[in-house]
Short mmCIF file of C-alpha atoms in Angstrom, two decimals:
data_model
loop_
_atom_site.label_atom_id
_atom_site.label_comp_id
_atom_site.label_asym_id
_atom_site.label_seq_id
_atom_site.Cartn_x
_atom_site.Cartn_y
_atom_site.Cartn_z
CA UNK A 1 167.39 44.70 48.41
CA UNK A 2 170.70 45.62 46.76
CA UNK A 3 171.03 49.34 47.44
CA UNK A 4 174.18 49.58 45.30
CA UNK A 5 172.27 48.68 42.13
CA UNK A 6 169.41 50.95 43.19
CA UNK A 7 171.83 53.86 43.71
CA UNK A 8 173.41 53.24 40.30
CA UNK A 9 170.03 53.35 38.58
CA UNK A 10 169.10 56.56 40.36
CA UNK A 11 172.38 58.24 39.44
CA UNK A 12 171.86 57.24 35.79
CA UNK A 13 168.34 58.65 35.71
CA UNK A 14 169.52 61.83 37.41
CA UNK A 15 172.38 62.22 34.92
CA UNK A 16 170.22 62.25 31.79
CA UNK A 17 167.35 64.35 33.20
CA UNK A 18 166.69 68.07 33.04
CA UNK A 19 166.40 70.26 36.15
CA UNK A 20 162.66 69.56 36.30
CA UNK A 21 163.36 65.84 35.96
CA UNK A 22 165.78 65.92 38.90
CA UNK A 23 163.20 67.67 41.06
CA UNK A 24 160.61 65.06 40.03
CA UNK A 25 163.02 62.23 40.86
CA UNK A 26 163.76 63.65 44.31
CA UNK A 27 160.06 64.12 45.00
CA UNK A 28 159.20 60.56 43.94
CA UNK A 29 161.92 58.74 45.84
CA UNK A 30 161.93 60.88 48.98
CA UNK A 31 158.31 61.92 49.49
CA UNK A 32 156.60 58.93 47.90
CA UNK A 33 158.77 55.81 47.94
CA UNK A 34 160.30 56.39 51.38
CA UNK A 35 156.98 57.43 52.90
CA UNK A 36 155.42 54.33 51.41
CA UNK A 37 158.15 52.01 52.72
CA UNK A 38 158.57 53.55 56.17
CA UNK A 39 155.05 54.53 57.25
CA UNK A 40 152.27 53.55 54.85
CA UNK A 41 152.79 49.79 55.11
CA UNK A 42 152.74 49.99 58.92
CA UNK A 43 149.62 52.15 59.03
CA UNK A 44 147.69 49.74 56.77
CA UNK A 45 149.16 46.54 58.24
CA UNK A 46 146.21 46.01 60.60
CA UNK A 47 143.61 47.13 58.06
CA UNK A 48 141.64 43.91 57.85
CA UNK A 49 142.29 42.66 61.36
CA UNK A 50 140.89 45.78 63.07
CA UNK A 51 137.88 46.16 60.78
CA UNK A 52 135.08 45.46 63.28
CA UNK A 53 131.38 45.05 62.58
CA UNK A 54 128.64 44.93 65.22
CA UNK A 55 127.58 41.40 64.37
CA UNK A 56 128.76 37.88 65.04
CA UNK A 57 127.50 36.48 61.76
CA UNK A 58 130.34 34.40 60.20
CA UNK A 59 131.74 35.95 57.04
CA UNK A 60 129.93 39.27 57.44
CA UNK A 61 133.07 41.25 58.33
CA UNK A 62 135.03 39.79 55.42
CA UNK A 63 132.28 40.54 52.91
CA UNK A 64 131.81 44.09 54.17
CA UNK A 65 135.55 44.74 54.10
CA UNK A 66 135.74 43.54 50.50
CA UNK A 67 132.70 45.66 49.62
CA UNK A 68 134.22 48.92 50.85
CA UNK A 69 137.89 48.18 50.21
CA UNK A 70 138.10 46.32 46.86
CA UNK A 71 141.80 47.20 46.52
CA UNK A 72 144.10 48.16 49.35
CA UNK A 73 145.74 51.59 49.32
CA UNK A 74 149.15 50.02 49.81
CA UNK A 75 148.86 47.70 46.82
CA UNK A 76 147.56 50.49 44.58
CA UNK A 77 150.45 52.73 45.59
CA UNK A 78 152.96 49.94 45.00
CA UNK A 79 151.64 49.36 41.47
CA UNK A 80 151.53 53.10 40.83
CA UNK A 81 155.15 53.66 41.90
CA UNK A 82 156.37 50.74 39.81
CA UNK A 83 154.64 52.02 36.67
CA UNK A 84 155.76 55.62 37.28
CA UNK A 85 159.44 54.83 37.73
CA UNK A 86 159.82 52.34 34.87
CA UNK A 87 159.88 54.95 32.02
CA UNK A 88 162.86 56.72 33.61
CA UNK A 89 164.76 53.44 33.59
CA UNK A 90 163.90 53.01 29.90
CA UNK A 91 165.67 56.30 29.17
CA UNK A 92 168.79 54.97 30.92
CA UNK A 93 168.55 51.75 28.90
CA UNK A 94 168.25 53.74 25.66
CA UNK A 95 171.41 55.69 26.52
CA UNK A 96 173.21 52.44 27.33
CA UNK A 97 172.11 51.05 23.96
CA UNK A 98 173.52 54.11 22.21
CA UNK A 99 176.82 53.81 24.06
CA UNK A 100 177.09 50.13 23.13
CA UNK A 101 176.45 50.94 19.43
CA UNK A 102 179.03 53.71 19.53
CA UNK A 103 181.61 51.42 21.12
CA UNK A 104 180.99 48.70 18.53
CA UNK A 105 181.23 51.25 15.71
CA UNK A 106 184.57 52.52 17.02
CA UNK A 107 185.92 48.98 17.18
CA UNK A 108 184.90 48.26 13.57
CA UNK A 109 185.64 51.60 11.88
CA UNK A 110 188.51 52.78 14.05
CA UNK A 111 189.20 56.27 15.32
CA UNK A 112 189.08 57.78 11.83
CA UNK A 113 185.69 56.31 11.03
CA UNK A 114 183.71 59.09 12.68
CA UNK A 115 181.10 58.80 15.39
CA UNK A 116 177.52 57.58 15.29
CA UNK A 117 176.52 59.80 18.21
CA UNK A 118 178.58 62.88 19.13
CA UNK A 119 177.06 62.67 22.61
CA UNK A 120 175.07 59.46 23.35
CA UNK A 121 173.42 61.05 26.38
CA UNK A 122 172.19 64.15 24.57
CA UNK A 123 168.47 64.19 23.94
CA UNK A 124 168.41 64.14 20.14
CA UNK A 125 166.67 61.89 17.66
CA UNK A 126 165.18 58.74 19.13
CA UNK A 127 166.35 59.52 22.67
CA UNK A 128 164.37 62.78 22.61
CA UNK A 129 161.21 60.91 21.65
CA UNK A 130 161.87 58.28 24.32
CA UNK A 131 162.18 61.00 26.95
CA UNK A 132 159.02 62.77 25.74
CA UNK A 133 157.03 59.52 25.75
CA UNK A 134 158.28 58.75 29.26
CA UNK A 135 157.00 62.12 30.51
CA UNK A 136 153.59 61.59 28.92
CA UNK A 137 153.39 58.05 30.30
CA UNK A 138 154.34 59.09 33.85
CA UNK A 139 151.82 61.92 33.91
CA UNK A 140 149.14 59.64 32.46
CA UNK A 141 149.80 56.88 35.02
CA UNK A 142 149.57 59.28 37.97
CA UNK A 143 146.39 60.84 36.60
CA UNK A 144 144.82 57.41 35.99
CA UNK A 145 145.59 56.22 39.52
CA UNK A 146 144.19 59.43 41.01
CA UNK A 147 140.97 58.72 39.13
CA UNK A 148 140.95 55.12 40.37
CA UNK A 149 141.49 56.24 43.97
CA UNK A 150 138.68 58.78 43.68
CA UNK A 151 136.30 56.20 42.22
CA UNK A 152 137.03 53.72 45.02
CA UNK A 153 137.28 56.26 47.86
CA UNK A 154 135.34 59.48 47.13
CA UNK A 155 137.23 62.67 48.04
CA UNK A 156 140.21 60.42 48.90
CA UNK A 157 139.02 60.06 52.49
CA UNK A 158 137.78 57.21 54.64
CA UNK A 159 134.71 57.49 56.89
CA UNK A 160 134.86 56.43 60.51
CA UNK A 161 131.81 54.16 60.16
CA UNK A 162 130.42 52.38 57.11
CA UNK A 163 127.02 50.72 56.84
CA UNK A 164 126.90 47.29 55.23
CA UNK A 165 123.89 45.25 54.18
CA UNK A 166 125.50 42.58 52.00
CA UNK A 167 124.75 38.88 52.43
CA UNK A 168 125.42 36.94 54.63
CA UNK A 169 124.91 39.86 57.05
CA UNK A 170 121.47 39.42 58.68
CA UNK A 171 120.64 43.12 58.43
CA UNK A 172 122.31 46.51 58.01
CA UNK A 173 125.36 46.50 60.26
CA UNK A 174 127.82 49.21 61.26
CA UNK A 175 131.50 48.55 60.59
CA UNK A 176 134.34 50.58 62.09
CA UNK A 177 137.59 51.37 60.26
CA UNK A 178 140.87 51.27 62.12
CA UNK A 179 142.72 54.64 62.46
CA UNK A 180 140.76 56.53 59.78
CA UNK A 181 142.25 59.95 60.62
CA UNK A 182 145.84 58.74 60.25
CA UNK A 183 145.02 56.94 57.01
CA UNK A 184 143.33 60.05 55.60
CA UNK A 185 146.41 62.15 56.36
CA UNK A 186 148.74 59.78 54.51
CA UNK A 187 146.27 59.37 51.64
CA UNK A 188 146.02 63.13 51.11
CA UNK A 189 149.80 63.43 51.36
CA UNK A 190 150.30 60.84 48.62
CA UNK A 191 147.59 62.44 46.47
CA UNK A 192 149.20 65.90 46.75
CA UNK A 193 152.62 64.42 45.93
CA UNK A 194 151.16 62.75 42.83
CA UNK A 195 149.55 66.03 41.70
CA UNK A 196 152.86 67.88 42.10
CA UNK A 197 154.61 65.14 40.09
CA UNK A 198 152.05 65.49 37.28
CA UNK A 199 152.61 69.27 37.23
CA UNK A 200 156.40 68.79 37.04
CA UNK A 201 156.03 66.32 34.17
CA UNK A 202 153.82 68.73 32.22
CA UNK A 203 156.18 71.66 32.86
CA UNK A 204 159.16 69.60 31.71
CA UNK A 205 157.23 68.46 28.64
CA UNK A 206 156.35 72.05 27.72
CA UNK A 207 159.96 73.11 28.29
CA UNK A 208 161.42 70.42 26.02
CA UNK A 209 158.86 70.95 23.24
CA UNK A 210 159.26 74.74 23.30
CA UNK A 211 163.04 74.38 23.28
CA UNK A 212 162.92 72.08 20.27
CA UNK A 213 160.52 74.43 18.42
CA UNK A 214 162.81 77.37 19.14
CA UNK A 215 165.82 75.45 17.83
CA UNK A 216 163.93 74.52 14.65
CA UNK A 217 162.90 78.15 14.07
CA UNK A 218 166.46 79.38 14.56
CA UNK A 219 167.78 76.72 12.18
CA UNK A 220 165.26 77.71 9.50
CA UNK A 221 166.08 81.38 9.98
CA UNK A 222 169.79 80.70 9.64
CA UNK A 223 169.14 78.61 6.53
CA UNK A 224 167.04 81.39 5.00
CA UNK A 225 169.75 83.96 5.74
CA UNK A 226 172.33 81.69 4.14
CA UNK A 227 170.25 81.40 0.97
CA UNK A 228 169.81 85.18 0.89
CA UNK A 229 173.57 85.74 1.13
CA UNK A 230 174.15 83.26 -1.69
CA UNK A 231 171.62 85.02 -3.94
CA UNK A 232 173.15 88.44 -3.22
CA UNK A 233 176.60 87.10 -3.96
CA UNK A 234 175.43 85.57 -7.25
CA UNK A 235 173.72 88.83 -8.29
CA UNK A 236 176.76 90.96 -7.48
CA UNK A 237 179.10 88.63 -9.35
CA UNK A 238 176.81 88.73 -12.40
CA UNK A 239 176.85 92.54 -12.39
CA UNK A 240 180.64 92.57 -12.17
CA UNK A 241 180.87 90.25 -15.18
CA UNK A 242 178.57 92.57 -17.18
CA UNK A 243 180.72 95.59 -16.33
CA UNK A 244 183.87 93.79 -17.42
CA UNK A 245 182.29 92.90 -20.76
CA UNK A 246 181.32 96.56 -21.33
CA UNK A 247 184.82 97.77 -20.59
CA UNK A 248 186.44 95.31 -23.01
CA UNK A 249 184.52 96.76 -25.98
CA UNK A 250 186.04 100.20 -25.66
CA UNK A 251 189.65 99.22 -25.05
CA UNK A 252 190.76 100.14 -28.66
CA UNK A 253 188.49 103.20 -29.00
CA UNK A 254 189.69 106.82 -28.51
CA UNK A 255 186.28 108.02 -27.37
CA UNK A 256 185.41 107.56 -23.75
CA UNK A 257 182.91 104.83 -23.08
CA UNK A 258 179.35 106.02 -22.67
CA UNK A 259 177.43 105.53 -19.54
CA UNK A 260 176.27 101.99 -19.16
CA UNK A 261 172.52 101.41 -19.39
CA UNK A 262 170.51 99.37 -16.97
CA UNK A 263 171.11 96.21 -19.00
CA UNK A 264 174.78 96.14 -20.06
CA UNK A 265 174.39 92.97 -22.12
CA UNK A 266 171.89 94.73 -24.47
CA UNK A 267 174.36 97.56 -24.92
CA UNK A 268 177.12 95.10 -25.83
CA UNK A 269 174.97 93.56 -28.54
CA UNK A 270 174.14 96.94 -30.05
CA UNK A 271 177.80 98.00 -30.09
CA UNK A 272 178.92 94.86 -31.83
CA UNK A 273 176.25 95.30 -34.49
#
């Protein structure tokens, strides 16, 4: 495995994530991926070999193992980790696409042609939606795999002995699982890590949505205040024009101008008549 490329991908994901996203990334790659690579594969390596049944009937052990373990924990975790980490890489690819478009635009339009994206890595527009969809997808994948694990292995634990009565077993036989206590510990550890990751994804999702709603409300408030200032300015300028028209009528008169009524334009019409 090329760890240089892997490190580059991780640094890119970490760069364009929020604080919650960085915590999620550390939790996934330290407490899930490394635990999976270092310990889980070794614990489950002798899963089938040490599954013993108290019978010598050919094929009985294989059938019973397939009955109680339709999918191995290790393979389920591998598929889960692949699906969980892919959306984060899509965010990095979206940023790279933006940077490539910006570079091409600068080459065609020049420095005075403006910019397509003021900050290609800032979560605005399509990149914001990509990030939101990645959070929803990651939380959904973890939740779906937790449901699958619970349906295959109730309460996420393995019994010490299972009873099997599937053909070609001659009768009900007892089968013994290898290292059930150790496997239960690692299974619960991975389940708890997945639950924490789901909680972090939901917290980050709520944070980003609330932040965007707050920004929209502030923008609307600022727009409404701007319209109010414009209306006040237009009203005050109209009143000043009416006062100027009233003063012009009495420039050649010896009598002082009377008090202006509420509607100066009506007073101007009456004076002219």
